[in-house]
PDB file of C-alpha atoms in Angstrom:
ATOM      1  CA  MET A  23     -44.233 -61.667  17.260  1.00  0.00           C
ATOM      2  CA  LYS A  24     -41.975 -64.244  20.121  1.00  0.00           C
ATOM      3  CA  PHE A  25     -37.939 -64.617  19.352  1.00  0.00           C
ATOM      4  CA  THR A  26     -34.839 -66.151  21.837  1.00  0.00           C
ATOM      5  CA  LYS A  27     -31.932 -64.558  21.699  1.00  0.00           C
ATOM      6  CA  MET A  28     -29.546 -67.628  21.840  1.00  0.00           C
ATOM      7  CA  HIS A  29     -25.694 -68.468  21.472  1.00  0.00           C
ATOM      8  CA  GLY A  30     -23.135 -70.685  20.750  1.00  0.00           C
ATOM      9  CA  CYS A  31     -19.693 -70.088  22.273  1.00  0.00           C
ATOM     10  CA  GLY A  32     -20.930 -66.275  21.812  1.00  0.00           C
ATOM     11  CA  ASN A  33     -22.086 -67.037  17.949  1.00  0.00           C
ATOM     12  CA  ASP A  34     -24.894 -64.984  18.741  1.00  0.00           C
ATOM     13  CA  TYR A  35     -27.904 -64.866  16.718  1.00  0.00           C
ATOM     14  CA  ILE A  36     -32.293 -64.014  16.955  1.00  0.00           C
ATOM     15  CA  TYR A  37     -34.258 -67.247  16.342  1.00  0.00           C
ATOM     16  CA  PHE A  38     -37.927 -66.715  16.006  1.00  0.00           C
ATOM     17  CA  ASP A  39     -40.661 -70.543  16.805  1.00  0.00           C
ATOM     18  CA  CYS A  40     -42.740 -70.172  12.827  1.00  0.00           C
ATOM     19  CA  THR A  41     -43.397 -73.729  13.309  1.00  0.00           C
ATOM     20  CA  ASP A  42     -46.720 -73.361  13.567  1.00  0.00           C
ATOM     21  CA  SER A  43     -48.556 -69.575  11.808  1.00  0.00           C
ATOM     22  CA  SER A  44     -50.806 -68.769  15.657  1.00  0.00           C
ATOM     23  CA  LYS A  45     -47.285 -67.961  16.267  1.00  0.00           C
ATOM     24  CA  GLY A  46     -46.701 -65.471  13.694  1.00  0.00           C
ATOM     25  CA  VAL A  47     -44.756 -65.222   9.973  1.00  0.00           C
ATOM     26  CA  ILE A  48     -42.179 -62.628   9.761  1.00  0.00           C
ATOM     27  CA  ASP A  49     -43.299 -61.322   5.738  1.00  0.00           C
ATOM     28  CA  ASP A  50     -40.651 -59.347   4.537  1.00  0.00           C
ATOM     29  CA  GLU A  51     -37.275 -61.946   6.414  1.00  0.00           C
ATOM     30  CA  LYS A  52     -34.252 -60.124   4.927  1.00  0.00           C
ATOM     31  CA  ALA A  53     -35.266 -56.427   5.896  1.00  0.00           C
ATOM     32  CA  ALA A  54     -35.678 -58.497   9.811  1.00  0.00           C
ATOM     33  CA  ALA A  55     -32.525 -59.519   9.587  1.00  0.00           C
ATOM     34  CA  ILE A  56     -31.143 -56.227   8.459  1.00  0.00           C
ATOM     35  CA  ALA A  57     -33.355 -54.428  11.539  1.00  0.00           C
ATOM     36  CA  LEU A  58     -33.716 -56.473  14.037  1.00  0.00           C
ATOM     37  CA  SER A  59     -29.488 -57.530  14.280  1.00  0.00           C
ATOM     38  CA  ASP A  60     -28.028 -54.480  14.606  1.00  0.00           C
ATOM     39  CA  ARG A  61     -26.111 -53.719  18.263  1.00  0.00           C
ATOM     40  CA  HIS A  62     -26.989 -50.102  18.747  1.00  0.00           C
ATOM     41  CA  PHE A  63     -30.773 -49.526  17.407  1.00  0.00           C
ATOM     42  CA  GLY A  64     -32.001 -53.642  17.224  1.00  0.00           C
ATOM     43  CA  ILE A  65     -32.324 -56.936  19.465  1.00  0.00           C
ATOM     44  CA  GLY A  66     -28.594 -56.928  18.115  1.00  0.00           C
ATOM     45  CA  GLY A  67     -26.593 -60.790  17.268  1.00  0.00           C
ATOM     46  CA  ASP A  68     -25.126 -62.089  13.135  1.00  0.00           C
ATOM     47  CA  GLY A  69     -27.706 -62.252  11.978  1.00  0.00           C
ATOM     48  CA  ILE A  70     -31.578 -64.161  12.384  1.00  0.00           C
ATOM     49  CA  ILE A  71     -32.722 -68.094  12.379  1.00  0.00           C
ATOM     50  CA  LEU A  72     -36.259 -69.730  11.709  1.00  0.00           C
ATOM     51  CA  ILE A  73     -37.013 -72.995  13.149  1.00  0.00           C
ATOM     52  CA  LYS A  74     -40.026 -74.405  10.308  1.00  0.00           C
ATOM     53  CA  LYS A  75     -41.688 -77.640  10.504  1.00  0.00           C
ATOM     54  CA  GLY A  76     -39.137 -79.310   7.438  1.00  0.00           C
ATOM     55  CA  LYS A  77     -39.903 -81.381   4.821  1.00  0.00           C
ATOM     56  CA  LYS A  78     -37.747 -83.115   4.473  1.00  0.00           C
ATOM     57  CA  ALA A  79     -36.970 -83.798   8.024  1.00  0.00           C
ATOM     58  CA  ASP A  80     -37.834 -82.913  11.681  1.00  0.00           C
ATOM     59  CA  PHE A  81     -36.852 -79.346  11.309  1.00  0.00           C
ATOM     60  CA  GLU A  82     -35.699 -76.440   8.859  1.00  0.00           C
ATOM     61  CA  MET A  83     -33.588 -73.929   9.144  1.00  0.00           C
ATOM     62  CA  VAL A  84     -33.519 -70.905   7.668  1.00  0.00           C
ATOM     63  CA  MET A  85     -30.439 -68.017   8.373  1.00  0.00           C
ATOM     64  CA  TYR A  86     -30.171 -64.426   7.766  1.00  0.00           C
ATOM     65  CA  ASN A  87     -26.586 -63.334   7.380  1.00  0.00           C
ATOM     66  CA  ALA A  88     -26.953 -59.579   9.609  1.00  0.00           C
ATOM     67  CA  ASP A  89     -26.383 -57.724   6.809  1.00  0.00           C
ATOM     68  CA  GLY A  90     -29.446 -59.969   4.980  1.00  0.00           C
ATOM     69  CA  SER A  91     -28.205 -62.702   2.945  1.00  0.00           C
ATOM     70  CA  ARG A  92     -28.650 -66.297   3.484  1.00  0.00           C
ATOM     71  CA  SER A  93     -26.376 -69.085   4.432  1.00  0.00           C
ATOM     72  CA  GLN A  94     -26.170 -72.264   4.134  1.00  0.00           C
ATOM     73  CA  MET A  95     -25.768 -72.919   6.866  1.00  0.00           C
ATOM     74  CA  CYS A  96     -24.745 -73.041  10.266  1.00  0.00           C
ATOM     75  CA  GLY A  97     -23.147 -75.142  13.505  1.00  0.00           C
ATOM     76  CA  ASN A  98     -23.103 -73.270  16.500  1.00  0.00           C
ATOM     77  CA  GLY A  99     -26.847 -71.879  15.008  1.00  0.00           C
ATOM     78  CA  ILE A 100     -28.591 -75.855  14.413  1.00  0.00           C
ATOM     79  CA  ARG A 101     -26.706 -76.679  17.909  1.00  0.00           C
ATOM     80  CA  CYS A 102     -28.956 -73.725  18.874  1.00  0.00           C
ATOM     81  CA  VAL A 103     -32.259 -75.099  17.704  1.00  0.00           C
ATOM     82  CA  GLY A 104     -31.688 -77.931  18.487  1.00  0.00           C
ATOM     83  CA  LYS A 105     -32.216 -76.837  22.157  1.00  0.00           C
ATOM     84  CA  TYR A 106     -34.686 -74.492  20.696  1.00  0.00           C
ATOM     85  CA  VAL A 107     -36.777 -78.013  19.560  1.00  0.00           C
ATOM     86  CA  TYR A 108     -35.789 -80.107  22.361  1.00  0.00           C
ATOM     87  CA  ASP A 109     -35.944 -77.728  25.245  1.00  0.00           C
ATOM     88  CA  ALA A 110     -39.642 -76.270  24.241  1.00  0.00           C
ATOM     89  CA  SER A 111     -40.848 -80.030  24.131  1.00  0.00           C
ATOM     90  CA  LEU A 112     -41.493 -79.773  19.874  1.00  0.00           C
ATOM     91  CA  THR A 113     -39.911 -83.106  19.886  1.00  0.00           C
ATOM     92  CA  ASP A 114     -38.395 -85.409  22.277  1.00  0.00           C
ATOM     93  CA  LYS A 115     -36.154 -86.975  20.528  1.00  0.00           C
ATOM     94  CA  ARG A 116     -32.112 -87.298  21.552  1.00  0.00           C
ATOM     95  CA  GLU A 117     -31.678 -88.282  17.844  1.00  0.00           C
ATOM     96  CA  PHE A 118     -33.554 -85.928  15.146  1.00  0.00           C
ATOM     97  CA  THR A 119     -33.387 -84.096  11.598  1.00  0.00           C
ATOM     98  CA  VAL A 120     -32.710 -81.015  11.375  1.00  0.00           C
ATOM     99  CA  GLU A 121     -32.496 -79.455   7.344  1.00  0.00           C
ATOM    100  CA  SER A 122     -31.104 -76.037   5.394  1.00  0.00           C
ATOM    101  CA  MET A 123     -30.768 -75.094   1.889  1.00  0.00           C
ATOM    102  CA  GLY A 124     -31.872 -78.794   1.655  1.00  0.00           C
ATOM    103  CA  ALA A 125     -29.150 -80.496   3.654  1.00  0.00           C
ATOM    104  CA  VAL A 126     -30.677 -82.548   6.907  1.00  0.00           C
ATOM    105  CA  LYS A 127     -27.759 -82.494   9.204  1.00  0.00           C
ATOM    106  CA  VAL A 128     -29.363 -84.818  11.643  1.00  0.00           C
ATOM    107  CA  LEU A 129     -27.949 -83.939  15.908  1.00  0.00           C
ATOM    108  CA  THR A 130     -27.724 -85.770  19.523  1.00  0.00           C
ATOM    109  CA  VAL A 131     -28.413 -83.880  22.708  1.00  0.00           C
ATOM    110  CA  VAL A 132     -25.121 -85.193  24.352  1.00  0.00           C
ATOM    111  CA  GLU A 133     -25.610 -83.435  27.738  1.00  0.00           C
ATOM    112  CA  GLY A 134     -29.823 -83.023  29.010  1.00  0.00           C
ATOM    113  CA  LYS A 135     -32.987 -85.653  29.483  1.00  0.00           C
ATOM    114  CA  PRO A 136     -37.390 -84.698  28.815  1.00  0.00           C
ATOM    115  CA  GLY A 137     -37.454 -81.931  31.756  1.00  0.00           C
ATOM    116  CA  ASP A 138     -34.503 -80.709  31.807  1.00  0.00           C
ATOM    117  CA  LYS A 139     -32.568 -78.624  29.820  1.00  0.00           C
ATOM    118  CA  VAL A 140     -29.922 -78.585  26.855  1.00  0.00           C
ATOM    119  CA  THR A 141     -26.740 -77.822  27.197  1.00  0.00           C
ATOM    120  CA  ARG A 142     -24.649 -79.486  24.701  1.00  0.00           C
ATOM    121  CA  LEU A 143     -25.327 -80.610  21.459  1.00  0.00           C
ATOM    122  CA  SER A 144     -22.861 -82.859  18.825  1.00  0.00           C
ATOM    123  CA  VAL A 145     -23.883 -82.432  15.128  1.00  0.00           C
ATOM    124  CA  ASP A 146     -22.884 -84.650  12.175  1.00  0.00           C
ATOM    125  CA  MET A 147     -22.193 -81.838   9.512  1.00  0.00           C
ATOM    126  CA  GLY A 148     -21.572 -84.260   6.884  1.00  0.00           C
ATOM    127  CA  SER A 149     -18.687 -84.731   4.132  1.00  0.00           C
ATOM    128  CA  PRO A 150     -15.743 -81.611   3.476  1.00  0.00           C
ATOM    129  CA  ILE A 151     -16.468 -80.336   0.259  1.00  0.00           C
ATOM    130  CA  LEU A 152     -12.923 -80.271  -1.532  1.00  0.00           C
ATOM    131  CA  GLU A 153     -13.572 -79.894  -4.884  1.00  0.00           C
ATOM    132  CA  PRO A 154     -12.660 -77.116  -6.162  1.00  0.00           C
ATOM    133  CA  ALA A 155     -16.000 -75.775  -8.346  1.00  0.00           C
ATOM    134  CA  LYS A 156     -18.531 -76.692  -5.344  1.00  0.00           C
ATOM    135  CA  ILE A 157     -16.890 -74.909  -3.069  1.00  0.00           C
ATOM    136  CA  PRO A 158     -16.953 -72.801  -4.955  1.00  0.00           C
ATOM    137  CA  VAL A 159     -13.135 -71.151  -6.096  1.00  0.00           C
ATOM    138  CA  ALA A 160     -12.352 -69.191  -8.931  1.00  0.00           C
ATOM    139  CA  ALA A 161     -11.678 -72.138 -11.578  1.00  0.00           C
ATOM    140  CA  SER A 162      -9.481 -69.647 -13.560  1.00  0.00           C
ATOM    141  CA  ALA A 163      -7.286 -68.317 -10.723  1.00  0.00           C
ATOM    142  CA  LEU A 164      -5.813 -72.131  -9.688  1.00  0.00           C
ATOM    143  CA  VAL A 165      -2.131 -72.775 -10.439  1.00  0.00           C
ATOM    144  CA  PRO A 166      -0.739 -76.209  -9.985  1.00  0.00           C
ATOM    145  CA  GLU A 167       1.045 -75.677  -6.612  1.00  0.00           C
ATOM    146  CA  GLY A 168      -1.672 -74.857  -3.688  1.00  0.00           C
ATOM    147  CA  LEU A 169      -2.973 -78.095  -5.690  1.00  0.00           C
ATOM    148  CA  LYS A 170      -2.958 -81.423  -3.413  1.00  0.00           C
ATOM    149  CA  ASN A 171      -4.702 -85.061  -5.827  1.00  0.00           C
ATOM    150  CA  GLY A 172      -7.452 -82.381  -7.201  1.00  0.00           C
ATOM    151  CA  HIS A 173      -7.725 -80.094  -3.417  1.00  0.00           C
ATOM    152  CA  VAL A 174      -7.510 -76.609  -3.033  1.00  0.00           C
ATOM    153  CA  ILE A 175      -4.426 -76.917  -0.208  1.00  0.00           C
ATOM    154  CA  MET A 176      -1.730 -74.516   0.977  1.00  0.00           C
ATOM    155  CA  HIS A 177      -3.254 -71.964  -2.597  1.00  0.00           C
ATOM    156  CA  PRO A 178      -1.209 -69.309  -2.995  1.00  0.00           C
ATOM    157  CA  LEU A 179      -2.856 -66.560  -2.063  1.00  0.00           C
ATOM    158  CA  THR A 180      -1.976 -62.149  -2.551  1.00  0.00           C
ATOM    159  CA  ILE A 181      -4.453 -59.759  -0.663  1.00  0.00           C
ATOM    160  CA  ASP A 182      -3.362 -56.216  -0.685  1.00  0.00           C
ATOM    161  CA  GLY A 183      -0.507 -56.979  -1.521  1.00  0.00           C
ATOM    162  CA  LYS A 184       1.129 -59.784   0.862  1.00  0.00           C
ATOM    163  CA  GLU A 185       0.860 -64.087  -0.511  1.00  0.00           C
ATOM    164  CA  TYR A 186      -1.163 -65.916   1.739  1.00  0.00           C
ATOM    165  CA  LYS A 187      -1.089 -70.226   1.302  1.00  0.00           C
ATOM    166  CA  ILE A 188      -4.800 -71.222   1.935  1.00  0.00           C
ATOM    167  CA  THR A 189      -6.795 -74.996   1.736  1.00  0.00           C
ATOM    168  CA  CYS A 190     -10.219 -74.188   0.937  1.00  0.00           C
ATOM    169  CA  VAL A 191     -13.350 -76.479   2.250  1.00  0.00           C
ATOM    170  CA  SER A 192     -16.979 -76.526   2.232  1.00  0.00           C
ATOM    171  CA  MET A 193     -19.091 -77.583   4.839  1.00  0.00           C
ATOM    172  CA  GLY A 194     -22.174 -76.426   2.943  1.00  0.00           C
ATOM    173  CA  ASN A 195     -20.867 -72.799   2.704  1.00  0.00           C
ATOM    174  CA  PRO A 196     -17.103 -72.250   1.345  1.00  0.00           C
ATOM    175  CA  HIS A 197     -14.064 -71.401   3.973  1.00  0.00           C
ATOM    176  CA  ALA A 198     -10.470 -71.107   3.198  1.00  0.00           C
ATOM    177  CA  VAL A 199      -8.565 -71.244   5.810  1.00  0.00           C
ATOM    178  CA  VAL A 200      -5.152 -69.394   7.452  1.00  0.00           C
ATOM    179  CA  PHE A 201      -2.711 -71.327   8.808  1.00  0.00           C
ATOM    180  CA  ILE A 202       0.029 -68.406  11.100  1.00  0.00           C
ATOM    181  CA  ASP A 203       2.709 -68.990  13.492  1.00  0.00           C
ATOM    182  CA  LYS A 204       1.115 -67.753  16.296  1.00  0.00           C
ATOM    183  CA  LYS A 205      -1.731 -67.424  18.179  1.00  0.00           C
ATOM    184  CA  PRO A 206      -4.441 -64.921  16.436  1.00  0.00           C
ATOM    185  CA  SER A 207      -5.332 -62.312  19.299  1.00  0.00           C
ATOM    186  CA  GLU A 208      -2.826 -60.216  17.733  1.00  0.00           C
ATOM    187  CA  PHE A 209      -3.569 -60.667  13.799  1.00  0.00           C
ATOM    188  CA  PRO A 210      -5.245 -57.892  11.460  1.00  0.00           C
ATOM    189  CA  VAL A 211      -8.319 -60.287  11.103  1.00  0.00           C
ATOM    190  CA  CYS A 212     -11.133 -56.695  10.155  1.00  0.00           C
ATOM    191  CA  GLU A 213      -8.745 -55.948   8.346  1.00  0.00           C
ATOM    192  CA  VAL A 214      -7.659 -58.223   6.493  1.00  0.00           C
ATOM    193  CA  GLY A 215     -10.719 -60.213   6.709  1.00  0.00           C
ATOM    194  CA  PRO A 216     -13.581 -58.282   4.326  1.00  0.00           C
ATOM    195  CA  LEU A 217      -9.990 -58.451   2.178  1.00  0.00           C
ATOM    196  CA  PHE A 218     -10.001 -62.608   1.744  1.00  0.00           C
ATOM    197  CA  GLU A 219     -14.519 -62.614   2.222  1.00  0.00           C
ATOM    198  CA  HIS A 220     -14.882 -60.515  -1.421  1.00  0.00           C
ATOM    199  CA  ASP A 221     -11.432 -61.694  -3.459  1.00  0.00           C
ATOM    200  CA  SER A 222     -12.379 -62.554  -6.864  1.00  0.00           C
ATOM    201  CA  PHE A 223     -10.651 -65.629  -5.911  1.00  0.00           C
ATOM    202  CA  PHE A 224     -14.467 -67.043  -4.023  1.00  0.00           C
ATOM    203  CA  PRO A 225     -17.025 -66.806  -6.968  1.00  0.00           C
ATOM    204  CA  GLU A 226     -19.879 -66.041  -3.736  1.00  0.00           C
ATOM    205  CA  ARG A 227     -17.922 -64.681  -1.771  1.00  0.00           C
ATOM    206  CA  THR A 228     -15.937 -66.755   2.386  1.00  0.00           C
ATOM    207  CA  ASN A 229     -15.515 -67.179   4.676  1.00  0.00           C
ATOM    208  CA  THR A 230     -11.800 -66.753   6.143  1.00  0.00           C
ATOM    209  CA  GLU A 231     -10.637 -68.947   9.795  1.00  0.00           C
ATOM    210  CA  PHE A 232      -7.055 -67.533  10.789  1.00  0.00           C
ATOM    211  CA  ALA A 233      -5.314 -70.797  13.363  1.00  0.00           C
ATOM    212  CA  PHE A 234      -2.826 -71.188  15.002  1.00  0.00           C
ATOM    213  CA  VAL A 235      -1.870 -75.560  15.460  1.00  0.00           C
ATOM    214  CA  GLU A 236      -0.552 -75.837  19.351  1.00  0.00           C
ATOM    215  CA  ASN A 237       0.188 -78.950  19.384  1.00  0.00           C
ATOM    216  CA  ARG A 238      -1.581 -82.690  17.624  1.00  0.00           C
ATOM    217  CA  ARG A 239      -5.348 -82.217  19.714  1.00  0.00           C
ATOM    218  CA  THR A 240      -5.425 -77.875  19.990  1.00  0.00           C
ATOM    219  CA  ILE A 241      -6.036 -75.319  16.896  1.00  0.00           C
ATOM    220  CA  TRP A 242      -6.538 -71.654  18.381  1.00  0.00           C
ATOM    221  CA  MET A 243      -8.882 -69.844  16.289  1.00  0.00           C
ATOM    222  CA  ARG A 244     -10.526 -66.279  14.723  1.00  0.00           C
ATOM    223  CA  VAL A 245     -13.375 -66.287  11.761  1.00  0.00           C
ATOM    224  CA  TRP A 246     -14.246 -63.296   9.680  1.00  0.00           C
ATOM    225  CA  GLU A 247     -17.761 -65.090   8.833  1.00  0.00           C
ATOM    226  CA  ARG A 248     -19.103 -63.421   4.875  1.00  0.00           C
ATOM    227  CA  GLY A 249     -21.998 -60.893   5.113  1.00  0.00           C
ATOM    228  CA  THR A 250     -21.764 -60.465   9.187  1.00  0.00           C
ATOM    229  CA  GLY A 251     -18.406 -59.964   9.918  1.00  0.00           C
ATOM    230  CA  GLU A 252     -15.295 -61.443  12.837  1.00  0.00           C
ATOM    231  CA  THR A 253     -18.353 -63.142  14.804  1.00  0.00           C
ATOM    232  CA  LEU A 254     -16.928 -65.474  18.079  1.00  0.00           C
ATOM    233  CA  ALA A 255     -17.280 -68.187  17.055  1.00  0.00           C
ATOM    234  CA  CYS A 256     -18.455 -70.505  13.727  1.00  0.00           C
ATOM    235  CA  GLY A 257     -19.073 -73.775  13.615  1.00  0.00           C
ATOM    236  CA  THR A 258     -19.027 -74.399   9.938  1.00  0.00           C
ATOM    237  CA  GLY A 259     -15.369 -72.905  10.284  1.00  0.00           C
ATOM    238  CA  THR A 260     -13.903 -74.676  13.368  1.00  0.00           C
ATOM    239  CA  CYS A 261     -14.986 -77.744  11.012  1.00  0.00           C
ATOM    240  CA  ALA A 262     -13.644 -76.605   7.890  1.00  0.00           C
ATOM    241  CA  THR A 263     -10.788 -75.540  10.077  1.00  0.00           C
ATOM    242  CA  VAL A 264     -10.226 -79.040  11.713  1.00  0.00           C
ATOM    243  CA  VAL A 265     -10.360 -80.379   7.596  1.00  0.00           C
ATOM    244  CA  ALA A 266      -7.802 -78.723   6.654  1.00  0.00           C
ATOM    245  CA  ALA A 267      -5.052 -78.596   9.454  1.00  0.00           C
ATOM    246  CA  ILE A 268      -5.784 -82.453   8.856  1.00  0.00           C
ATOM    247  CA  LEU A 269      -5.144 -82.233   5.476  1.00  0.00           C
ATOM    248  CA  ASN A 270      -2.262 -80.544   5.466  1.00  0.00           C
ATOM    249  CA  GLY A 271      -0.423 -82.962   8.384  1.00  0.00           C
ATOM    250  CA  LEU A 272      -0.734 -80.394  11.177  1.00  0.00           C
ATOM    251  CA  VAL A 273      -3.615 -82.871  13.684  1.00  0.00           C
ATOM    252  CA  ASP A 274      -4.093 -86.238  13.532  1.00  0.00           C
ATOM    253  CA  ALA A 275      -7.291 -87.413  11.791  1.00  0.00           C
ATOM    254  CA  GLY A 276      -9.517 -89.979  14.235  1.00  0.00           C
ATOM    255  CA  GLU A 277      -9.219 -88.384  17.719  1.00  0.00           C
ATOM    256  CA  LYS A 278     -11.076 -85.327  18.799  1.00  0.00           C
ATOM    257  CA  ILE A 279      -9.659 -82.096  18.116  1.00  0.00           C
ATOM    258  CA  THR A 280     -10.611 -79.181  20.212  1.00  0.00           C
ATOM    259  CA  VAL A 281     -10.481 -75.781  18.862  1.00  0.00           C
ATOM    260  CA  HIS A 282     -10.495 -72.650  20.931  1.00  0.00           C
ATOM    261  CA  LEU A 283     -13.102 -69.536  19.758  1.00  0.00           C
ATOM    262  CA  LEU A 284     -12.889 -66.671  21.399  1.00  0.00           C
ATOM    263  CA  GLY A 285     -16.167 -67.242  22.150  1.00  0.00           C
ATOM    264  CA  GLY A 286     -15.749 -70.617  23.496  1.00  0.00           C
ATOM    265  CA  ASP A 287     -14.557 -73.839  22.952  1.00  0.00           C
ATOM    266  CA  LEU A 288     -15.926 -77.102  20.131  1.00  0.00           C
ATOM    267  CA  GLN A 289     -14.978 -80.525  19.673  1.00  0.00           C
ATOM    268  CA  ILE A 290     -14.181 -81.751  15.671  1.00  0.00           C
ATOM    269  CA  GLU A 291     -13.602 -85.073  15.028  1.00  0.00           C
ATOM    270  CA  TRP A 292     -13.037 -86.069  11.549  1.00  0.00           C
ATOM    271  CA  SER A 293     -11.652 -89.622  10.039  1.00  0.00           C
ATOM    272  CA  GLY A 294      -9.561 -87.826   6.762  1.00  0.00           C
ATOM    273  CA  LYS A 295     -11.480 -89.817   4.708  1.00  0.00           C
ATOM    274  CA  GLU A 296     -13.200 -87.517   1.207  1.00  0.00           C
ATOM    275  CA  GLY A 297     -17.320 -89.001   1.543  1.00  0.00           C
ATOM    276  CA  GLU A 298     -16.806 -89.248   5.617  1.00  0.00           C
ATOM    277  CA  SER A 299     -18.433 -86.392   7.729  1.00  0.00           C
ATOM    278  CA  VAL A 300     -17.611 -84.464   9.927  1.00  0.00           C
ATOM    279  CA  PHE A 301     -19.245 -85.094  14.081  1.00  0.00           C
ATOM    280  CA  MET A 302     -19.202 -81.448  16.206  1.00  0.00           C
ATOM    281  CA  THR A 303     -19.480 -80.936  19.666  1.00  0.00           C
ATOM    282  CA  GLY A 304     -20.479 -78.139  22.048  1.00  0.00           C
ATOM    283  CA  PRO A 305     -22.037 -75.479  23.742  1.00  0.00           C
ATOM    284  CA  ALA A 306     -25.713 -74.027  23.097  1.00  0.00           C
ATOM    285  CA  GLU A 307     -27.402 -71.274  25.853  1.00  0.00           C
ATOM    286  CA  THR A 308     -30.417 -69.182  25.958  1.00  0.00           C
ATOM    287  CA  VAL A 309     -29.883 -65.703  27.070  1.00  0.00           C
ATOM    288  CA  PHE A 310     -33.341 -64.014  27.309  1.00  0.00           C
ATOM    289  CA  THR A 311     -36.634 -64.030  25.560  1.00  0.00           C
ATOM    290  CA  GLY A 312     -38.615 -61.296  24.259  1.00  0.00           C
ATOM    291  CA  GLU A 313     -41.264 -59.971  22.204  1.00  0.00           C
ATOM    292  CA  ILE A 314     -41.235 -57.690  19.370  1.00  0.00           C
ATOM    293  CA  LYS A 315     -43.908 -56.052  17.162  1.00  0.00           C
ATOM    294  CA  LEU A 316     -42.359 -56.583  12.821  1.00  0.00           C
TER     295      LEU A 316
END
């Protein structure tokens, strides 16, 4: 079966065009994700993404993490889906929709034209989910001093004997954002990240972002993704981080905030008003194509 290796800011996945069954069928998608994501014995990636015809949208994105678990949404992954369908002439619309586990996102081609290669896309990521039960976090573990207007903002959480202040946001998947006092280049993400992911405070596990706010337009961030580990970027995590920074008064609402990730930069914009969408703009790149027997 043919595949395309793509990445958004280094967040890399293996993509399969499943819009036509004649192109091949993956019988066991979970097993394929585990085997193919292996960077030593497989193709290598943060997971696999299947591109299918949509029922509620133009296309559907079916995403699996490297450990075979399903994921509701991936901001970098959905931009690459947009690049693929446009580059492959599966659509000629500059604005189209992609669904993932029932959630529909609107993608807009920022740089590219028919017959040319798309390099940047913008995605309406929808409104952030701030209700604790919907993120979700464990209701029994919430304390009053960690709640603001019913939202989990700078909530104390003890991990391995150290107290962290977390702001929790869902962008279709759960995120815990931790603000630190210097650039995260030396932060022990790979040691602390798994402890956050599997803490009982998060009944469905969590992605965790460690972020340093340089100024009111700039953030530096590293991320531990549930089911995958540290990745070079996370689109939903970047959105969640900017939302958390706005909620904490650290950056300005309604402005394009640049977030520096290990794999590149994303621009995020949110009005600061509940119910209004977060917009993410960033690159999407094809690494190589190939064919593999499944």
